[in-house]
XYZ file of N, CA and C in Angstrom:
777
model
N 5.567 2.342 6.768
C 5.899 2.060 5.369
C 5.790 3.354 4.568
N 6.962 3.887 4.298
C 7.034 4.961 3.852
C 6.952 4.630 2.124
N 6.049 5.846 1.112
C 5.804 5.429 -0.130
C 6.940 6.237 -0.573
N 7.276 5.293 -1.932
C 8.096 6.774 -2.810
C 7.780 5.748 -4.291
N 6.994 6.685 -4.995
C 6.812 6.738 -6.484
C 7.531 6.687 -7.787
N 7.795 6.310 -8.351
C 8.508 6.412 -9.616
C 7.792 6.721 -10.357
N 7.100 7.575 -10.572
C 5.625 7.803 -11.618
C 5.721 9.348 -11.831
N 5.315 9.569 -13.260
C 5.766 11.219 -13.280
C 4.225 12.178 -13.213
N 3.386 10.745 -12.779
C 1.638 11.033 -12.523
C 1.166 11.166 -11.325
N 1.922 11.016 -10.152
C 1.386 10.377 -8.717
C 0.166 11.482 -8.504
N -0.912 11.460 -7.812
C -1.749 12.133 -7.621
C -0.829 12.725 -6.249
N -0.027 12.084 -5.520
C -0.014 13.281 -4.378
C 1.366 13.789 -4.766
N 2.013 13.448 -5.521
C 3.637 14.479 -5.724
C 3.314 15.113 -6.867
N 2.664 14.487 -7.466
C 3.137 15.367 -9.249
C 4.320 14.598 -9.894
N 4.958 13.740 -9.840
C 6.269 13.035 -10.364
C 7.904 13.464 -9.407
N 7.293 13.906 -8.276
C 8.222 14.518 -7.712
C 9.615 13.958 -7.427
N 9.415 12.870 -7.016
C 10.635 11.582 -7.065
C 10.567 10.648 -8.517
N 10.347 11.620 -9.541
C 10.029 10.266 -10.299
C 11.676 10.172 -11.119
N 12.526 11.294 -11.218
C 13.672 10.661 -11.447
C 14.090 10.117 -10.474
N 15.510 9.553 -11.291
C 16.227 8.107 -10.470
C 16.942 8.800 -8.733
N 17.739 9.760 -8.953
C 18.216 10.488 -8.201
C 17.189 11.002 -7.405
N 16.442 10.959 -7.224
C 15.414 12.015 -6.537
C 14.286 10.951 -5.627
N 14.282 9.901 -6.359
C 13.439 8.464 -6.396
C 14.512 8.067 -4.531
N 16.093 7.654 -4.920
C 17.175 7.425 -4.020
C 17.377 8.475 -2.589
N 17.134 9.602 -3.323
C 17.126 10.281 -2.026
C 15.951 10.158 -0.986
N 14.470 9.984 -2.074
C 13.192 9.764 -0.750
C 13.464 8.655 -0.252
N 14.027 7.643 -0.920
C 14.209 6.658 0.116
C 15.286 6.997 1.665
N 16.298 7.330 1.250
C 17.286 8.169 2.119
C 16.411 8.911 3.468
N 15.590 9.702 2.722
C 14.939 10.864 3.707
C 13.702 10.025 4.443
N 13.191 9.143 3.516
C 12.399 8.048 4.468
C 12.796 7.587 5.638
N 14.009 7.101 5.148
C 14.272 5.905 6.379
C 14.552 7.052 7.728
N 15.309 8.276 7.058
C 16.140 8.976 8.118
C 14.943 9.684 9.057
N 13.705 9.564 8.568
C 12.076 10.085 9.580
C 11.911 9.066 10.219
N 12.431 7.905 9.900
C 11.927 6.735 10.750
C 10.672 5.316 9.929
N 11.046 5.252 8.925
C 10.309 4.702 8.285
C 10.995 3.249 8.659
N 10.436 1.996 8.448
C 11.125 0.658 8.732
C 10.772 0.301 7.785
N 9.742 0.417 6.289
C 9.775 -0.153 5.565
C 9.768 1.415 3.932
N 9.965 0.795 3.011
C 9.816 1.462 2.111
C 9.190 0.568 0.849
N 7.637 1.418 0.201
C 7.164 1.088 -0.872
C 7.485 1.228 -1.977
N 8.152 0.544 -3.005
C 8.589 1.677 -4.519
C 7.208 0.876 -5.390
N 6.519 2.559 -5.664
C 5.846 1.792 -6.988
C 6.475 2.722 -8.095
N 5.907 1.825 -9.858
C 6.076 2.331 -10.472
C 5.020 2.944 -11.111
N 3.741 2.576 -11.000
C 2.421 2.594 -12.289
C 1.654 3.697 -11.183
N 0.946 4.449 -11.440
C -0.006 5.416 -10.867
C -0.658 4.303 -10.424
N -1.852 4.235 -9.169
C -2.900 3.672 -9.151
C -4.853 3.967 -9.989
N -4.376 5.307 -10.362
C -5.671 5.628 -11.017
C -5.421 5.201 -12.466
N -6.354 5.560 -13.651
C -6.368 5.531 -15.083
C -5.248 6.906 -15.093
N -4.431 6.623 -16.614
C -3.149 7.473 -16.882
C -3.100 6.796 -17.855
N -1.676 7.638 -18.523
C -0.949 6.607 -19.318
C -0.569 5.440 -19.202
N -0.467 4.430 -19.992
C -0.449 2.980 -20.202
C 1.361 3.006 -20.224
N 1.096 1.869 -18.878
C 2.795 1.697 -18.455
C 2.757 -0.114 -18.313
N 3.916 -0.782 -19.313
C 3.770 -1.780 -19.583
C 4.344 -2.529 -18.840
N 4.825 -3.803 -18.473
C 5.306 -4.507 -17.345
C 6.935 -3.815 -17.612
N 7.673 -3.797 -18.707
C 9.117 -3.251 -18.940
C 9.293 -1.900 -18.880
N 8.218 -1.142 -18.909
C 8.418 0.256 -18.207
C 8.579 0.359 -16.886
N 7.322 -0.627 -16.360
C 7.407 -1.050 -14.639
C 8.679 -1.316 -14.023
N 8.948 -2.450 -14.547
C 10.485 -2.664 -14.059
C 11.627 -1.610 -14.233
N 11.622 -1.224 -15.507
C 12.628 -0.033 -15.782
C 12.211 0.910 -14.416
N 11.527 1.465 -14.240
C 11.194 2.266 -13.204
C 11.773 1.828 -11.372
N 11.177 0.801 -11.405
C 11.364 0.327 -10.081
C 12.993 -0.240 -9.911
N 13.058 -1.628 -10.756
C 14.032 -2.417 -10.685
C 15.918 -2.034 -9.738
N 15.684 -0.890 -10.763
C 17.570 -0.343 -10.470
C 17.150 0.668 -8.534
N 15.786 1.098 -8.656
C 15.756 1.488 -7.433
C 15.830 0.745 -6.476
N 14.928 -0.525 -6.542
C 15.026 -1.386 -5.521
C 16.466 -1.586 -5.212
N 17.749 -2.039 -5.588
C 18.856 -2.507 -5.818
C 19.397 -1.291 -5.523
N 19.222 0.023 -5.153
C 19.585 0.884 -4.516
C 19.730 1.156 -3.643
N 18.236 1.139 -3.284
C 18.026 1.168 -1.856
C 18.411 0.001 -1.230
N 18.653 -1.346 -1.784
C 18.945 -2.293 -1.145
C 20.308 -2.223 -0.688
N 21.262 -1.744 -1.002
C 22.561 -1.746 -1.266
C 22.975 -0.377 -0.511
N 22.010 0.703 -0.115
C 22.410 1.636 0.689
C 21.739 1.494 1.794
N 20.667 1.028 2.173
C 20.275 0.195 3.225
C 19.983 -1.139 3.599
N 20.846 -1.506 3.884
C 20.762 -3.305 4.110
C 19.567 -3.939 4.752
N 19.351 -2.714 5.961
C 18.191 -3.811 7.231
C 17.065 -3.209 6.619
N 17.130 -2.233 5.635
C 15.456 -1.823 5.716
C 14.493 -2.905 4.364
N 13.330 -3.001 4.980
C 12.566 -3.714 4.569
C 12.003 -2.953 3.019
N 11.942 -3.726 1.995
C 11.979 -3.360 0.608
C 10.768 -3.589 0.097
N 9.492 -3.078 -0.548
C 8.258 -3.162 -0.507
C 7.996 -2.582 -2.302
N 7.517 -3.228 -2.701
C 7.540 -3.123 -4.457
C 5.755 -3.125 -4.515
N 5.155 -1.830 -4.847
C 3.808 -2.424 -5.567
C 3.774 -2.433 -6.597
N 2.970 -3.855 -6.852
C 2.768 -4.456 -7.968
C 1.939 -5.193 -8.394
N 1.075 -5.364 -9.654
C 0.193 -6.773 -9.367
C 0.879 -7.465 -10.276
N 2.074 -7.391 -11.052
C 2.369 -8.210 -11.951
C 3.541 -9.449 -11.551
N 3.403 -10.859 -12.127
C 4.164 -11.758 -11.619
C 5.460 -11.183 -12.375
N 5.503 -10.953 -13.372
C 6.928 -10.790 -14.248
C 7.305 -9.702 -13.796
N 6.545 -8.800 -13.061
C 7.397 -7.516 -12.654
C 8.143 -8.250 -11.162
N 7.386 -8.606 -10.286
C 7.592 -9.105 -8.924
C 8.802 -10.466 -9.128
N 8.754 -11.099 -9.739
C 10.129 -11.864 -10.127
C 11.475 -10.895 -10.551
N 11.820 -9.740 -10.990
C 12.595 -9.244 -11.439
C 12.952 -8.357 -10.206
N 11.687 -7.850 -9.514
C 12.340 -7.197 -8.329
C 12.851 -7.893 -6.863
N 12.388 -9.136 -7.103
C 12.731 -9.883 -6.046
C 14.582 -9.897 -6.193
N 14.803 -10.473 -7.484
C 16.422 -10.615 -7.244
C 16.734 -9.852 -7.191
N 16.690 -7.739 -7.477
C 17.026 -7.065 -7.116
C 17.374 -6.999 -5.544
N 16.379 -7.060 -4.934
C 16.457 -7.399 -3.207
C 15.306 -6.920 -2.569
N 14.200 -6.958 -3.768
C 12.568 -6.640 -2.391
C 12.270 -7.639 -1.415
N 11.744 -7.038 -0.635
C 11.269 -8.172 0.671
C 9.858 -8.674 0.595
N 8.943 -7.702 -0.010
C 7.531 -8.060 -0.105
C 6.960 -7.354 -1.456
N 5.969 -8.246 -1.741
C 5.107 -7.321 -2.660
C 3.897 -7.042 -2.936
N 3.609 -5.905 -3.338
C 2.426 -5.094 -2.558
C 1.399 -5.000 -3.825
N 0.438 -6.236 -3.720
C -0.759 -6.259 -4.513
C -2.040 -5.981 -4.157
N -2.255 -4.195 -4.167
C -2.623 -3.820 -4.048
C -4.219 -3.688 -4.458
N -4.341 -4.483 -5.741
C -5.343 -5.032 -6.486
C -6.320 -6.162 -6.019
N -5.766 -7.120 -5.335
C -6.716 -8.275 -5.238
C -6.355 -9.027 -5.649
N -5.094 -9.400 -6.359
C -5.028 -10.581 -6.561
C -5.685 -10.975 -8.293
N -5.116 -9.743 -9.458
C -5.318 -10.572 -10.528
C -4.834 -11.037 -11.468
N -3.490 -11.447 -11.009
C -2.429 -12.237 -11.353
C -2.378 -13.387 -10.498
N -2.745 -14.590 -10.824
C -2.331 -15.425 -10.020
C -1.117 -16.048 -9.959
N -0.321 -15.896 -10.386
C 0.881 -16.330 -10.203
C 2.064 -15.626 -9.595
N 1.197 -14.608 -8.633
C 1.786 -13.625 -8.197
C 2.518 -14.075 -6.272
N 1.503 -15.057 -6.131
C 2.075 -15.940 -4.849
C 3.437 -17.185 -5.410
N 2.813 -17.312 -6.395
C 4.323 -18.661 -6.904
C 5.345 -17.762 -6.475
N 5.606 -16.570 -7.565
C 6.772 -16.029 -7.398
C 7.168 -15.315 -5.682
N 6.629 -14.913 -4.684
C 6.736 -14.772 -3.358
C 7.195 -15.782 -2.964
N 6.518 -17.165 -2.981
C 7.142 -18.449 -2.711
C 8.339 -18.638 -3.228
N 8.717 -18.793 -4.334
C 10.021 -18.888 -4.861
C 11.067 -18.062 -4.125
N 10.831 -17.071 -4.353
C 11.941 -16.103 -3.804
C 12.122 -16.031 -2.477
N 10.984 -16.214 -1.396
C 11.128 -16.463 -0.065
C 10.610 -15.020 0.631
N 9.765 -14.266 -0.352
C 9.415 -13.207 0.149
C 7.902 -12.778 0.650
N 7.859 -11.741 1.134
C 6.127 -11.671 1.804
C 5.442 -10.867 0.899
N 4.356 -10.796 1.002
C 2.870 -10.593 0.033
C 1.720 -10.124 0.547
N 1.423 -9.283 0.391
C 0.168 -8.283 1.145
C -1.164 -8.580 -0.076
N -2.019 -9.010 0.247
C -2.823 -9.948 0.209
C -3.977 -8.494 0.603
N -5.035 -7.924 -0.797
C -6.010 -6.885 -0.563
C -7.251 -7.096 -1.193
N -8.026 -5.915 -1.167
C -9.151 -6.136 -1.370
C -9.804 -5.159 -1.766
N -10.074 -5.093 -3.676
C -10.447 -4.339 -4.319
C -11.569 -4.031 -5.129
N -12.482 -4.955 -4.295
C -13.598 -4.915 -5.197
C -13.780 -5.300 -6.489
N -12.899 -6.502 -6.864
C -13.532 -6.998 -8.514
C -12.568 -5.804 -9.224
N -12.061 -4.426 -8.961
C -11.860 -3.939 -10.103
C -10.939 -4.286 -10.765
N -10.130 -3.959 -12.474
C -8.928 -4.282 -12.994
C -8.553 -2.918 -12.229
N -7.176 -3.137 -12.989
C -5.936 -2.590 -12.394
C -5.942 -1.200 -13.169
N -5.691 -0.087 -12.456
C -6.052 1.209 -12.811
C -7.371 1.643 -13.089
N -8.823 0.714 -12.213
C -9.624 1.353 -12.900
C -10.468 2.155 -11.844
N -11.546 3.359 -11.918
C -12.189 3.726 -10.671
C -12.947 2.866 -10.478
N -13.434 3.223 -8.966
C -14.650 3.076 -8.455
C -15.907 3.516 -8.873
N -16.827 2.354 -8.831
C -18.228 2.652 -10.018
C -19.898 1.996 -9.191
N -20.120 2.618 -8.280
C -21.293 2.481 -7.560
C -20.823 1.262 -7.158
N -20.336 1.309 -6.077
C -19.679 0.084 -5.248
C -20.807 -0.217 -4.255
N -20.652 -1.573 -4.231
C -22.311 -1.661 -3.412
C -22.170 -3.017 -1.829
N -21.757 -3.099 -0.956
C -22.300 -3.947 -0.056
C -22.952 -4.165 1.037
N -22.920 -5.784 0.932
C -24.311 -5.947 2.229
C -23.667 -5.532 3.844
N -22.615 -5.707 3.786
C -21.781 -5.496 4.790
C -20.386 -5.559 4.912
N -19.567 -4.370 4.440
C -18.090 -4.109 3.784
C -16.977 -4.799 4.285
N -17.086 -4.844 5.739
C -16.264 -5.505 6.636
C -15.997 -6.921 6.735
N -17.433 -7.807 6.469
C -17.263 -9.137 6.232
C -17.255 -9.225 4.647
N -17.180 -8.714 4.260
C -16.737 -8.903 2.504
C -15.107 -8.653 2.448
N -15.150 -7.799 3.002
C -13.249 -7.647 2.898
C -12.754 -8.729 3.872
N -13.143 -9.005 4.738
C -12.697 -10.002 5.498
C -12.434 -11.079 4.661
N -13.712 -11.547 4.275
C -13.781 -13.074 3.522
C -12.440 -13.137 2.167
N -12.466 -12.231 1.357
C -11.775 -11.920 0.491
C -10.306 -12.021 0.653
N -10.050 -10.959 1.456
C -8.213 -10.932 1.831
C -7.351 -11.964 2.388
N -8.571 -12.753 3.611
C -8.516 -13.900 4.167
C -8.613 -14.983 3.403
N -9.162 -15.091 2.226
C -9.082 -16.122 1.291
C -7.958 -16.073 0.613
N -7.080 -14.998 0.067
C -6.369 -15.196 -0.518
C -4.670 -15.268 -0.031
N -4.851 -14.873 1.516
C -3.578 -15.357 2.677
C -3.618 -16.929 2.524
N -4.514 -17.418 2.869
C -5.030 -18.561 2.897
C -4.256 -19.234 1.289
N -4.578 -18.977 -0.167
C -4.306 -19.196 -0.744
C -2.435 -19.138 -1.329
N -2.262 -18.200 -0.811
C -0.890 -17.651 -0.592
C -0.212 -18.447 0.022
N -0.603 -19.247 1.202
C -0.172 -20.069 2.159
C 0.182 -21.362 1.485
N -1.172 -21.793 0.891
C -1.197 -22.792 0.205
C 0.065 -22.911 -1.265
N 0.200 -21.723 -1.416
C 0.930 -21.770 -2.717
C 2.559 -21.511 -2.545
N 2.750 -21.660 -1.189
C 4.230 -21.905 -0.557
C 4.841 -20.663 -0.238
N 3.727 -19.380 0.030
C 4.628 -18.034 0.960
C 4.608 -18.498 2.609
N 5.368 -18.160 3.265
C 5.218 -18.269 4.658
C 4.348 -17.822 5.069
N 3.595 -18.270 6.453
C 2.485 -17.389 6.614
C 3.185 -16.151 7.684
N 4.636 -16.670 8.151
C 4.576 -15.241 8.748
C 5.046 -14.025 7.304
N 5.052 -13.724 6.752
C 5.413 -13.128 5.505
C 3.867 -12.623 4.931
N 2.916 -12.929 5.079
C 1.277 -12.687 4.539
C 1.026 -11.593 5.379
N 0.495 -10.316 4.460
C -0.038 -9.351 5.087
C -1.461 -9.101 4.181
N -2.568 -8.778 4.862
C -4.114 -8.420 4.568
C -4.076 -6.900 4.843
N -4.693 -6.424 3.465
C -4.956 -4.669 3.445
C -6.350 -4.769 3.053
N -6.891 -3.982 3.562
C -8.799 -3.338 3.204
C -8.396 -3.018 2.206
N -7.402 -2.515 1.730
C -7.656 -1.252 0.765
C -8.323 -0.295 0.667
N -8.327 0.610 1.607
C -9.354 1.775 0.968
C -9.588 2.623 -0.141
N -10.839 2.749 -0.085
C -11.076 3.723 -1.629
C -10.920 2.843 -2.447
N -10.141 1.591 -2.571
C -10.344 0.860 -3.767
C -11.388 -0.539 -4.036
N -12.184 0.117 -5.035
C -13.622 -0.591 -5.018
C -14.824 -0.489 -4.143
N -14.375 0.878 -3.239
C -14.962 1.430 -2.399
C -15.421 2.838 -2.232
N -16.816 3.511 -1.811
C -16.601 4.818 -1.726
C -16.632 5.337 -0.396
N -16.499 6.578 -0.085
C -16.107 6.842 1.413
C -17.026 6.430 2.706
N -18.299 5.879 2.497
C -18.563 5.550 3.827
C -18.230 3.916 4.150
N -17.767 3.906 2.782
C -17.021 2.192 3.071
C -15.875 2.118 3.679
N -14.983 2.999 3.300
C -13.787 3.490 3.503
C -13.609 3.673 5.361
N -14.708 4.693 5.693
C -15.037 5.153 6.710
C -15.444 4.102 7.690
N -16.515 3.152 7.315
C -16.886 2.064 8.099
C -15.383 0.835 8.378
N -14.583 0.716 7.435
C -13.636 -0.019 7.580
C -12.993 0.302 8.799
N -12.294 1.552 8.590
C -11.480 2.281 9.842
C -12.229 2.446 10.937
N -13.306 2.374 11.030
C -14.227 2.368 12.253
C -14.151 0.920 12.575
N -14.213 -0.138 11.894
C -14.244 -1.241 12.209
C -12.899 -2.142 11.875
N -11.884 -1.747 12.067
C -10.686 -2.472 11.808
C -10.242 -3.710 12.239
N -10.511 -3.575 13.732
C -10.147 -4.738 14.870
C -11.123 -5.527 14.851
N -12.107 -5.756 13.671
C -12.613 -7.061 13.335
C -11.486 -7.761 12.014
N -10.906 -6.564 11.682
C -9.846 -7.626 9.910
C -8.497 -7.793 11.001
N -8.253 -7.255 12.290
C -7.176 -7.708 13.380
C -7.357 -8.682 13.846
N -8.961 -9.170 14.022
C -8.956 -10.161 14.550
C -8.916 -11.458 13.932
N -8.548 -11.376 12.699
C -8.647 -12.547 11.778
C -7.047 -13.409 11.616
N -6.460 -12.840 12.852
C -4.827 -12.998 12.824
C -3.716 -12.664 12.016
N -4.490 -12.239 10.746
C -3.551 -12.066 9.317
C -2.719 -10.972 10.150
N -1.578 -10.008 10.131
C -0.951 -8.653 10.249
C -2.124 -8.024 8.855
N -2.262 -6.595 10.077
C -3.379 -6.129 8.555
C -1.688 -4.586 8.086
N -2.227 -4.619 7.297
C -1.548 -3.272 6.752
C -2.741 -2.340 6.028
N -2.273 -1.019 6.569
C -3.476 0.061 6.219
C -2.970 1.183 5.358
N -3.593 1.625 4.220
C -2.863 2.516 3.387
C -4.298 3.399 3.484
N -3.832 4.738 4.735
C -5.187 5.914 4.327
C -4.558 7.158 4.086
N -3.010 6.986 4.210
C -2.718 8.660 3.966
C -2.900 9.286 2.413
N -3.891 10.359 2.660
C -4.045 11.311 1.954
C -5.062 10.633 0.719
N -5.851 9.890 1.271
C -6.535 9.131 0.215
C -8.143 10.081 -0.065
N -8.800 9.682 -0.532
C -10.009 10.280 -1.318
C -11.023 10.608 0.126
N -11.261 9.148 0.763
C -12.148 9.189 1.585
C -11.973 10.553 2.389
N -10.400 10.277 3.035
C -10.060 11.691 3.843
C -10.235 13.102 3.415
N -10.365 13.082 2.127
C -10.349 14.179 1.555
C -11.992 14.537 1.322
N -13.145 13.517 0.962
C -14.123 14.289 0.689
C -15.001 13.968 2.507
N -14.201 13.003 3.428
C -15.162 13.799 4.718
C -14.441 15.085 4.925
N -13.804 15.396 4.536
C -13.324 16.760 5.306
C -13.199 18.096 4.113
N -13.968 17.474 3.196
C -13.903 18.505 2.111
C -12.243 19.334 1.615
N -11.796 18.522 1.708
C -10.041 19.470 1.424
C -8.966 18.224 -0.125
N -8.963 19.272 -0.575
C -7.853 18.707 -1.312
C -6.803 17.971 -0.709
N -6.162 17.462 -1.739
C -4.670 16.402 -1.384
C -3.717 17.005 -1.006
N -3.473 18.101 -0.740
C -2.261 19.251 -0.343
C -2.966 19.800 1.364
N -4.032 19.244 1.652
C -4.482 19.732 2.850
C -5.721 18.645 3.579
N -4.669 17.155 3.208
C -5.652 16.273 4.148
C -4.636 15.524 5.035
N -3.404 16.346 5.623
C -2.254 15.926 6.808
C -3.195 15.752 8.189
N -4.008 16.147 8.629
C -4.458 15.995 9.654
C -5.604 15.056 9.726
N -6.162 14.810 8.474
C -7.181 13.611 8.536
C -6.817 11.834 8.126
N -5.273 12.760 7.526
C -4.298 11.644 7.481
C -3.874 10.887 8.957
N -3.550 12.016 9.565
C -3.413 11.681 11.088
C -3.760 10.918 11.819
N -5.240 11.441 12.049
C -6.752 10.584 12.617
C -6.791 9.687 11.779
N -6.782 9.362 10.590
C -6.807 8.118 10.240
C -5.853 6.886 10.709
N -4.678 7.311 10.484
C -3.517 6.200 10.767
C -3.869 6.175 12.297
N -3.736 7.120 13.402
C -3.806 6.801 14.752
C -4.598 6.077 15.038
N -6.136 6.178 14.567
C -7.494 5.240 14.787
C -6.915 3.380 14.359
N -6.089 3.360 13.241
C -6.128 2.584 12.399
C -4.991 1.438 13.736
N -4.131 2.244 13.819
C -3.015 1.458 14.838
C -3.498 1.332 16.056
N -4.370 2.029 16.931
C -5.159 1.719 17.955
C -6.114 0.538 18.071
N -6.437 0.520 17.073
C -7.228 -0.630 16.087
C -6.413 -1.870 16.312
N -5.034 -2.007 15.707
C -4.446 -2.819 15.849
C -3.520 -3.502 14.184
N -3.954 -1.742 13.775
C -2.749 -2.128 12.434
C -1.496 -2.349 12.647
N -0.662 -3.270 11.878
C 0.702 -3.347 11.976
C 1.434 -2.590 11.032
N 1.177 -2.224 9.924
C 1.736 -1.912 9.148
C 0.876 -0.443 8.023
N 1.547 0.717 8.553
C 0.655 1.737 8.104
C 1.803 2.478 6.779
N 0.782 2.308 5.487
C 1.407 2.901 4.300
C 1.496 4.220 4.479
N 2.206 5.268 4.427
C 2.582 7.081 4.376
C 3.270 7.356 3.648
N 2.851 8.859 3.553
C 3.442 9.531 2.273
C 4.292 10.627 3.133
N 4.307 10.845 4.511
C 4.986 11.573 5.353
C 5.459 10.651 6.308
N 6.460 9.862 6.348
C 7.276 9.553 7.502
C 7.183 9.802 8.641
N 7.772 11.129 8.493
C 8.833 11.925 9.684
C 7.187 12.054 10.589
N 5.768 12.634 10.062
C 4.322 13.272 10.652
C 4.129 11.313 11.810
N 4.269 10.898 10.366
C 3.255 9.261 10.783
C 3.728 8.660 11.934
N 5.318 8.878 11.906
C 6.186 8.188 13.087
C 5.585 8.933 14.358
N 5.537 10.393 14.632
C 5.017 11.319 15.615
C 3.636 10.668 16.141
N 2.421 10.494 15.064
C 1.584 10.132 15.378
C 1.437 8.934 16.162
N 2.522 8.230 15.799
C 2.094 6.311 16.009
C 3.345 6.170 17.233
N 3.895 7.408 17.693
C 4.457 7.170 18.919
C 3.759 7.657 19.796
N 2.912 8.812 19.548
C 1.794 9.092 20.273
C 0.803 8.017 20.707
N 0.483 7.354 19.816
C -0.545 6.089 19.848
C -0.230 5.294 20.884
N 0.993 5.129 20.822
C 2.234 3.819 21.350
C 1.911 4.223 23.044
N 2.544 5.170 23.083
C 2.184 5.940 24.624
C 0.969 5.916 25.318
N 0.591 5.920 24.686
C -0.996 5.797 25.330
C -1.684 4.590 25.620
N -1.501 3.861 25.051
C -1.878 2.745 24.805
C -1.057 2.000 25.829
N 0.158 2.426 26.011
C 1.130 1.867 27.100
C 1.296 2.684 28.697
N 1.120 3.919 28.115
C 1.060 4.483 29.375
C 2.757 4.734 29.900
């Protein structure tokens, strides 16, 4: 799942795709590394400027319907926690949407149901939407994210998404600090074993960056080790900000694992 931003804030581009043209081509250059799915967000995930649900859409909307229309088979991935944003991109032509938050919109499964689309189902620690991490505290991270993500597939289910369409993310770093982060990916193939498809978003995230002491322009290789650990594990679905690196890695994985 290759990311591409519409945000002129992203912590790892700088706004680099954040025009429209530029937004169309990462998708382009995504797919052509080998990506099978593509994320469009519009809103930064940290605190920034205040971007309202009609900025959101303005941002995303005409992309989705771009990329939909220049790639037919590829899978269309919108993050979002908002229901009124996620209804508008659905008829564009997203396939899933990526609430990355936890779940604090509830009416964010109606609209998946309606439209007939899938829903990644995470786990953020209680926080609102854009906010940091603030002495995050548990008894045991793994069965807390478990219980959580799994509750709300569960709920998702109930509220008329398919369950093959339900995807469960840890979320890292969010509502978490790095040895949570760290213990997750060490312990993955316990949130695999809960049957959900997990999806894992670690490229170039915080954790990677303060075990290895390196900025966001120089955490490609802990990006690496992360995603490889993560799919060995038994992720299905790994979020990247490099394609063309992640595909290398996770065919490496593939091989081995197969022999």
């Amino acid at each position: 799942m290759a990311v591409v931003n519409r945000t002129p804030d992203s912590f790892y581009d700088r706004g680099l795709t954040y025009a429209f043209d530029a937004a169309v081509r990462a998708v382009d250059a995504a797919v052509a590394a080998g990506a099978d799915l593509v994320d469009i967000g519009g809103v930064k995930a940290g605190p920034g400027e205040e971007v309202g649900p009609d900025e959101e859409i303005r941002r995303v909307a005409d992309l989705v319907a771009a990329a939909r229309e220049r790639h037919p088979g590829l899978v269309i991935s919108v993050d979002t926690w908002r229901a009124e944003v996620a209804d508008v991109v659905a008829r564009a032509g997203a396939d899933l949407l990526n609430d990355t938050w936890g779940g604090p919109d509830p009416e964010l499964p109606a609209v998946a149901a309606a439209h007939g689309i899938g829903l990644v189902c995470a786990h953020a620690g209680g926080l609102a939407p854009r906010s940091r991490t603030h002495r995050a505290a548990y008894g045991d991270v793994v069965a807390a994210v478990a219980g959580h993500v799994t509750g709300l597939a569960e709920r998702a289910v109930a509220a008329g998404v398919r369950p093959d369409a339900v995807l469960i993310d840890p979320a890292h770093d969010f509502g978490k600090n790095t040895r949570h982060s760290l213990e997750l990916t060490r312990r993955l193939d316990e949130l695999v074993a809960t049957g959900w498809p997990v999806l894992v978003a670690v490229s170039n995230k915080d954790f990677v960056g303060e075990t290895l002491r390196a900025p966001v322009e120089h955490r490609a290789e802990g990006t690496a080790a992360a995603l490889a650990l993560s799919a060995w594990h038994g992720a299905r679905v790994l979020r990247v900000h490099d394609a063309a690196a992640a595909r290398a890695a996770l065919d490496a994985v593939a091989f081995m694992r197969t022999g």
